[in-house]
Amino acid sequence: MGAVVFGILALSTLSHIDAHGGGFSVELIHRDSVKSPFYSPFETNSDRITNAVRRSFDRVNRFKPSSVSTKAVEAEIIVDSGEYLLNISLGTPGFDVVAIADTGSDLIWTQCKSCSQCFKQDAPLFDPSKSSTYRKISCAARQCAGVGGSSCTNDGHVASETLTLGSTTGRPVALPKTVIGCGLSNGGTFREKTSGIIGLGGGESSLISQLGTSIAGKFSYCLLPTSETGNSSKMNFGSSFGSGEGNIIIDSGTTLTLLPSDFYSQLKSAVDELINATKVEGPRGLSLCYGAVDDIEVPDVTVHFTNADVKLTPLNTFVRISETTICFTFSSNDKFAIYGNLSQMNFLVGYDTEKQTVSFKPTDCSKS
């Protein structure tokens, strides 16, 4: 999203998207799930949370004021280990790729065989010469310009290729002539278990934009709590299965919610005043932690978006990092404000790229 998911993608019967068929769903796997290639039975919950906090701050460094995929054609992709993963298949015959599902970037991208500089990955490299549906795209073509490239280099190719997603609601869905990046000189802080990115942002090269009218510009996901390591979340393309400008990035790839330091300081003080518990030191990056063997009473936190208020539960605002410590899941960062995935758990988060809206519906994601 394990072997079971790859088995789904290996089915020989494929379906194409029906533009009027109501969409499809895919399995979305948290990187710490037992279904994830990153899963380690030797890590404690505290280890996982501490590592996730570190990744949250590492990830901030990859966002830039301009599009994160500005130099995508040159394969200069900077990414951390990713919080949620998708198993996809590229080419004909299909070649399995473990990809990071990323609402914070646009390009669909993988390392390709014969690259002059590769980061280490456990899986074999994608070999375009073995695929009958791989077509390199000229740098002068509109599709190449759509990923921000202004000149040709030897660092990578933009190509047209068949991408296949394993649907949880039916047969695998084949997406022919999908524009992808094929990296030949690659850098970044990738981990060995992943070998690609599925960009879900708003740019022309993202998967959502390429699906276009077939999903009416809509997609959604429902993130399970981190405690449910044996189950998978779902990402829906098409109907949101539910009902302009901004100053915060809604990001599936960042764990914490990060706010400007002045604003965070006020929020932290307001929350602390309403909690009757002893403050303790937490992991670096989590500045509001309490000693708590049992659950403690915490205040409600409501996030005020334009035209919508999202009321968070303790599941979203506090996380247990050990048997004796819980911590506030918000922290400070002056580079970018980011609405992380802990704040999104047990909400159906729907995106309508045509109307430029995001919706949050409280949902038990284990039943969705």
PDB file of N, CA and C in Angstrom, residues 31-90:
ATOM      1  N   ARG A  31       3.013   5.050   7.166  1.00  0.00           N
ATOM      2  CA  ARG A  31       4.370   4.482   7.100  1.00  0.00           C
ATOM      3  C   ARG A  31       4.689   3.593   8.288  1.00  0.00           C
ATOM      4  N   ASP A  32       3.998   3.722   9.430  1.00  0.00           N
ATOM      5  CA  ASP A  32       4.248   2.880  10.598  1.00  0.00           C
ATOM      6  C   ASP A  32       3.282   1.706  10.708  1.00  0.00           C
ATOM      7  N   SER A  33       2.407   1.523   9.726  1.00  0.00           N
ATOM      8  CA  SER A  33       1.473   0.403   9.724  1.00  0.00           C
ATOM      9  C   SER A  33       2.212  -0.912   9.496  1.00  0.00           C
ATOM     10  N   VAL A  34       1.621  -2.016   9.965  1.00  0.00           N
ATOM     11  CA  VAL A  34       2.232  -3.332   9.721  1.00  0.00           C
ATOM     12  C   VAL A  34       2.245  -3.660   8.232  1.00  0.00           C
ATOM     13  N   LYS A  35       1.441  -2.982   7.437  1.00  0.00           N
ATOM     14  CA  LYS A  35       1.433  -3.194   5.996  1.00  0.00           C
ATOM     15  C   LYS A  35       2.506  -2.372   5.280  1.00  0.00           C
ATOM     16  N   SER A  36       3.179  -1.509   6.006  1.00  0.00           N
ATOM     17  CA  SER A  36       4.171  -0.626   5.412  1.00  0.00           C
ATOM     18  C   SER A  36       5.533  -1.288   5.355  1.00  0.00           C
ATOM     19  N   PRO A  37       6.320  -1.043   4.310  1.00  0.00           N
ATOM     20  CA  PRO A  37       7.692  -1.568   4.264  1.00  0.00           C
ATOM     21  C   PRO A  37       8.581  -0.953   5.333  1.00  0.00           C
ATOM     22  N   PHE A  38       8.165   0.166   5.946  1.00  0.00           N
ATOM     23  CA  PHE A  38       8.934   0.810   6.999  1.00  0.00           C
ATOM     24  C   PHE A  38       8.662   0.214   8.384  1.00  0.00           C
ATOM     25  N   TYR A  39       7.638  -0.631   8.499  1.00  0.00           N
ATOM     26  CA  TYR A  39       7.221  -1.100   9.825  1.00  0.00           C
ATOM     27  C   TYR A  39       8.332  -1.886  10.518  1.00  0.00           C
ATOM     28  N   SER A  40       8.554  -1.560  11.788  1.00  0.00           N
ATOM     29  CA  SER A  40       9.519  -2.285  12.608  1.00  0.00           C
ATOM     30  C   SER A  40       8.843  -2.699  13.908  1.00  0.00           C
ATOM     31  N   PRO A  41       8.755  -4.007  14.189  1.00  0.00           N
ATOM     32  CA  PRO A  41       8.122  -4.455  15.428  1.00  0.00           C
ATOM     33  C   PRO A  41       8.941  -4.094  16.664  1.00  0.00           C
ATOM     34  N   PHE A  42      10.171  -3.668  16.456  1.00  0.00           N
ATOM     35  CA  PHE A  42      11.047  -3.332  17.584  1.00  0.00           C
ATOM     36  C   PHE A  42      10.896  -1.876  18.030  1.00  0.00           C
ATOM     37  N   GLU A  43      10.212  -1.057  17.237  1.00  0.00           N
ATOM     38  CA  GLU A  43       9.988   0.334  17.621  1.00  0.00           C
ATOM     39  C   GLU A  43       8.833   0.435  18.602  1.00  0.00           C
ATOM     40  N   THR A  44       9.001   1.253  19.616  1.00  0.00           N
ATOM     41  CA  THR A  44       7.914   1.538  20.544  1.00  0.00           C
ATOM     42  C   THR A  44       7.064   2.677  19.981  1.00  0.00           C
ATOM     43  N   ASN A  45       5.893   2.894  20.590  1.00  0.00           N
ATOM     44  CA  ASN A  45       5.073   4.016  20.157  1.00  0.00           C
ATOM     45  C   ASN A  45       5.817   5.330  20.336  1.00  0.00           C
ATOM     46  N   SER A  46       6.588   5.427  21.429  1.00  0.00           N
ATOM     47  CA  SER A  46       7.384   6.630  21.673  1.00  0.00           C
ATOM     48  C   SER A  46       8.405   6.840  20.554  1.00  0.00           C
ATOM     49  N   ASP A  47       9.050   5.750  20.120  1.00  0.00           N
ATOM     50  CA  ASP A  47      10.005   5.843  19.014  1.00  0.00           C
ATOM     51  C   ASP A  47       9.332   6.386  17.763  1.00  0.00           C
ATOM     52  N   ARG A  48       8.147   5.854  17.457  1.00  0.00           N
ATOM     53  CA  ARG A  48       7.445   6.250  16.235  1.00  0.00           C
ATOM     54  C   ARG A  48       7.037   7.716  16.275  1.00  0.00           C
ATOM     55  N   ILE A  49       6.535   8.167  17.431  1.00  0.00           N
ATOM     56  CA  ILE A  49       6.111   9.559  17.545  1.00  0.00           C
ATOM     57  C   ILE A  49       7.315  10.493  17.469  1.00  0.00           C
ATOM     58  N   THR A  50       8.405  10.125  18.168  1.00  0.00           N
ATOM     59  CA  THR A  50       9.611  10.956  18.142  1.00  0.00           C
ATOM     60  C   THR A  50      10.153  11.082  16.724  1.00  0.00           C
ATOM     61  N   ASN A  51      10.161   9.973  15.995  1.00  0.00           N
ATOM     62  CA  ASN A  51      10.634  10.013  14.610  1.00  0.00           C
ATOM     63  C   ASN A  51       9.709  10.850  13.728  1.00  0.00           C
ATOM     64  N   ALA A  52       8.398  10.763  13.984  1.00  0.00           N
ATOM     65  CA  ALA A  52       7.438  11.533  13.198  1.00  0.00           C
ATOM     66  C   ALA A  52       7.606  13.035  13.437  1.00  0.00           C
ATOM     67  N   VAL A  53       7.886  13.408  14.690  1.00  0.00           N
ATOM     68  CA  VAL A  53       8.136  14.818  15.002  1.00  0.00           C
ATOM     69  C   VAL A  53       9.344  15.319  14.231  1.00  0.00           C
ATOM     70  N   ARG A  54      10.412  14.532  14.237  1.00  0.00           N
ATOM     71  CA  ARG A  54      11.622  14.920  13.490  1.00  0.00           C
ATOM     72  C   ARG A  54      11.312  15.067  12.006  1.00  0.00           C
ATOM     73  N   ARG A  55      10.539  14.136  11.452  1.00  0.00           N
ATOM     74  CA  ARG A  55      10.216  14.217  10.027  1.00  0.00           C
ATOM     75  C   ARG A  55       9.380  15.456   9.708  1.00  0.00           C
ATOM     76  N   SER A  56       8.516  15.839  10.644  1.00  0.00           N
ATOM     77  CA  SER A  56       7.686  17.030  10.416  1.00  0.00           C
ATOM     78  C   SER A  56       8.544  18.264  10.192  1.00  0.00           C
ATOM     79  N   PHE A  57       9.564  18.437  11.026  1.00  0.00           N
ATOM     80  CA  PHE A  57      10.415  19.611  10.893  1.00  0.00           C
ATOM     81  C   PHE A  57      11.369  19.478   9.708  1.00  0.00           C
ATOM     82  N   ASP A  58      11.807  18.239   9.403  1.00  0.00           N
ATOM     83  CA  ASP A  58      12.631  18.039   8.215  1.00  0.00           C
ATOM     84  C   ASP A  58      11.855  18.414   6.957  1.00  0.00           C
ATOM     85  N   ARG A  59      10.581  18.088   6.958  1.00  0.00           N
ATOM     86  CA  ARG A  59       9.757  18.298   5.769  1.00  0.00           C
ATOM     87  C   ARG A  59       9.559  19.781   5.455  1.00  0.00           C
ATOM     88  N   VAL A  60       9.516  20.600   6.487  1.00  0.00           N
ATOM     89  CA  VAL A  60       9.334  22.037   6.274  1.00  0.00           C
ATOM     90  C   VAL A  60      10.380  22.585   5.317  1.00  0.00           C
ATOM     91  N   ASN A  61      11.593  22.039   5.398  1.00  0.00           N
ATOM     92  CA  ASN A  61      12.703  22.556   4.596  1.00  0.00           C
ATOM     93  C   ASN A  61      12.520  22.313   3.104  1.00  0.00           C
ATOM     94  N   ARG A  62      11.611  21.396   2.726  1.00  0.00           N
ATOM     95  CA  ARG A  62      11.441  21.122   1.302  1.00  0.00           C
ATOM     96  C   ARG A  62      10.417  22.036   0.647  1.00  0.00           C
ATOM     97  N   PHE A  63       9.591  22.724   1.444  1.00  0.00           N
ATOM     98  CA  PHE A  63       8.638  23.661   0.861  1.00  0.00           C
ATOM     99  C   PHE A  63       9.340  24.949   0.469  1.00  0.00           C
ATOM    100  N   LYS A  64       8.947  25.486  -0.656  1.00  0.00           N
ATOM    101  CA  LYS A  64       9.510  26.738  -1.141  1.00  0.00           C
ATOM    102  C   LYS A  64       8.355  27.695  -1.434  1.00  0.00           C
ATOM    103  N   PRO A  65       8.634  29.013  -1.422  1.00  0.00           N
ATOM    104  CA  PRO A  65       7.567  29.967  -1.709  1.00  0.00           C
ATOM    105  C   PRO A  65       6.909  29.744  -3.065  1.00  0.00           C
ATOM    106  N   SER A  66       7.678  29.300  -4.048  1.00  0.00           N
ATOM    107  CA  SER A  66       7.111  28.984  -5.353  1.00  0.00           C
ATOM    108  C   SER A  66       6.725  27.520  -5.370  1.00  0.00           C
ATOM    109  N   SER A  67       6.261  27.037  -6.504  1.00  0.00           N
ATOM    110  CA  SER A  67       5.828  25.649  -6.611  1.00  0.00           C
ATOM    111  C   SER A  67       6.947  24.709  -6.203  1.00  0.00           C
ATOM    112  N   VAL A  68       6.586  23.665  -5.446  1.00  0.00           N
ATOM    113  CA  VAL A  68       7.616  22.729  -5.005  1.00  0.00           C
ATOM    114  C   VAL A  68       8.155  21.912  -6.155  1.00  0.00           C
ATOM    115  N   SER A  69       7.486  21.911  -7.279  1.00  0.00           N
ATOM    116  CA  SER A  69       7.953  21.118  -8.417  1.00  0.00           C
ATOM    117  C   SER A  69       8.598  21.973  -9.504  1.00  0.00           C
ATOM    118  N   THR A  70       9.079  23.164  -9.141  1.00  0.00           N
ATOM    119  CA  THR A  70       9.636  24.083 -10.128  1.00  0.00           C
ATOM    120  C   THR A  70      10.752  23.443 -10.943  1.00  0.00           C
ATOM    121  N   LYS A  71      11.593  22.610 -10.293  1.00  0.00           N
ATOM    122  CA  LYS A  71      12.712  22.005 -11.010  1.00  0.00           C
ATOM    123  C   LYS A  71      12.509  20.502 -11.179  1.00  0.00           C
ATOM    124  N   ALA A  72      11.246  20.081 -11.234  1.00  0.00           N
ATOM    125  CA  ALA A  72      10.954  18.652 -11.275  1.00  0.00           C
ATOM    126  C   ALA A  72      11.531  17.978 -12.503  1.00  0.00           C
ATOM    127  N   VAL A  73      11.554  18.679 -13.645  1.00  0.00           N
ATOM    128  CA  VAL A  73      12.071  18.074 -14.862  1.00  0.00           C
ATOM    129  C   VAL A  73      13.538  17.740 -14.714  1.00  0.00           C
ATOM    130  N   GLU A  74      14.245  18.400 -13.819  1.00  0.00           N
ATOM    131  CA  GLU A  74      15.644  18.112 -13.570  1.00  0.00           C
ATOM    132  C   GLU A  74      15.814  17.101 -12.435  1.00  0.00           C
ATOM    133  N   ALA A  75      14.686  16.550 -11.966  1.00  0.00           N
ATOM    134  CA  ALA A  75      14.676  15.512 -10.943  1.00  0.00           C
ATOM    135  C   ALA A  75      15.274  15.956  -9.626  1.00  0.00           C
ATOM    136  N   GLU A  76      15.242  17.261  -9.342  1.00  0.00           N
ATOM    137  CA  GLU A  76      15.744  17.765  -8.067  1.00  0.00           C
ATOM    138  C   GLU A  76      14.619  17.715  -7.047  1.00  0.00           C
ATOM    139  N   ILE A  77      14.276  16.489  -6.650  1.00  0.00           N
ATOM    140  CA  ILE A  77      13.170  16.273  -5.723  1.00  0.00           C
ATOM    141  C   ILE A  77      13.714  16.183  -4.308  1.00  0.00           C
ATOM    142  N   ILE A  78      13.195  16.980  -3.407  1.00  0.00           N
ATOM    143  CA  ILE A  78      13.590  16.931  -2.006  1.00  0.00           C
ATOM    144  C   ILE A  78      12.389  16.458  -1.203  1.00  0.00           C
ATOM    145  N   VAL A  79      12.518  15.355  -0.517  1.00  0.00           N
ATOM    146  CA  VAL A  79      11.380  14.795   0.220  1.00  0.00           C
ATOM    147  C   VAL A  79      11.890  13.999   1.400  1.00  0.00           C
ATOM    148  N   ASP A  80      11.081  13.895   2.444  1.00  0.00           N
ATOM    149  CA  ASP A  80      11.478  13.032   3.545  1.00  0.00           C
ATOM    150  C   ASP A  80      10.817  11.683   3.348  1.00  0.00           C
ATOM    151  N   SER A  81      10.707  10.885   4.421  1.00  0.00           N
ATOM    152  CA  SER A  81      10.265   9.510   4.259  1.00  0.00           C
ATOM    153  C   SER A  81       8.777   9.370   4.032  1.00  0.00           C
ATOM    154  N   GLY A  82       8.007  10.423   4.137  1.00  0.00           N
ATOM    155  CA  GLY A  82       6.597  10.337   3.826  1.00  0.00           C
ATOM    156  C   GLY A  82       5.790   9.680   4.929  1.00  0.00           C
ATOM    157  N   GLU A  83       4.606  10.142   5.184  1.00  0.00           N
ATOM    158  CA  GLU A  83       3.750   9.573   6.219  1.00  0.00           C
ATOM    159  C   GLU A  83       2.778   8.537   5.679  1.00  0.00           C
ATOM    160  N   TYR A  84       2.317   8.692   4.441  1.00  0.00           N
ATOM    161  CA  TYR A  84       1.369   7.759   3.844  1.00  0.00           C
ATOM    162  C   TYR A  84       1.882   7.296   2.490  1.00  0.00           C
ATOM    163  N   LEU A  85       1.624   6.021   2.197  1.00  0.00           N
ATOM    164  CA  LEU A  85       2.181   5.390   1.010  1.00  0.00           C
ATOM    165  C   LEU A  85       1.078   4.801   0.143  1.00  0.00           C
ATOM    166  N   LEU A  86       1.329   4.781  -1.164  1.00  0.00           N
ATOM    167  CA  LEU A  86       0.473   4.106  -2.128  1.00  0.00           C
ATOM    168  C   LEU A  86       1.326   3.121  -2.902  1.00  0.00           C
ATOM    169  N   ASN A  87       0.784   1.936  -3.187  1.00  0.00           N
ATOM    170  CA  ASN A  87       1.441   1.036  -4.118  1.00  0.00           C
ATOM    171  C   ASN A  87       0.820   1.256  -5.477  1.00  0.00           C
ATOM    172  N   ILE A  88       1.644   1.561  -6.455  1.00  0.00           N
ATOM    173  CA  ILE A  88       1.180   1.798  -7.815  1.00  0.00           C
ATOM    174  C   ILE A  88       1.929   0.864  -8.757  1.00  0.00           C
ATOM    175  N   SER A  89       1.488   0.833  -9.975  1.00  0.00           N
ATOM    176  CA  SER A  89       2.167   0.077 -11.015  1.00  0.00           C
ATOM    177  C   SER A  89       2.406   1.006 -12.186  1.00  0.00           C
ATOM    178  N   LEU A  90       3.631   0.965 -12.745  1.00  0.00           N
ATOM    179  CA  LEU A  90       3.979   1.787 -13.901  1.00  0.00           C
ATOM    180  C   LEU A  90       4.277   0.898 -15.096  1.00  0.00           C
TER     181      LEU A  90
END
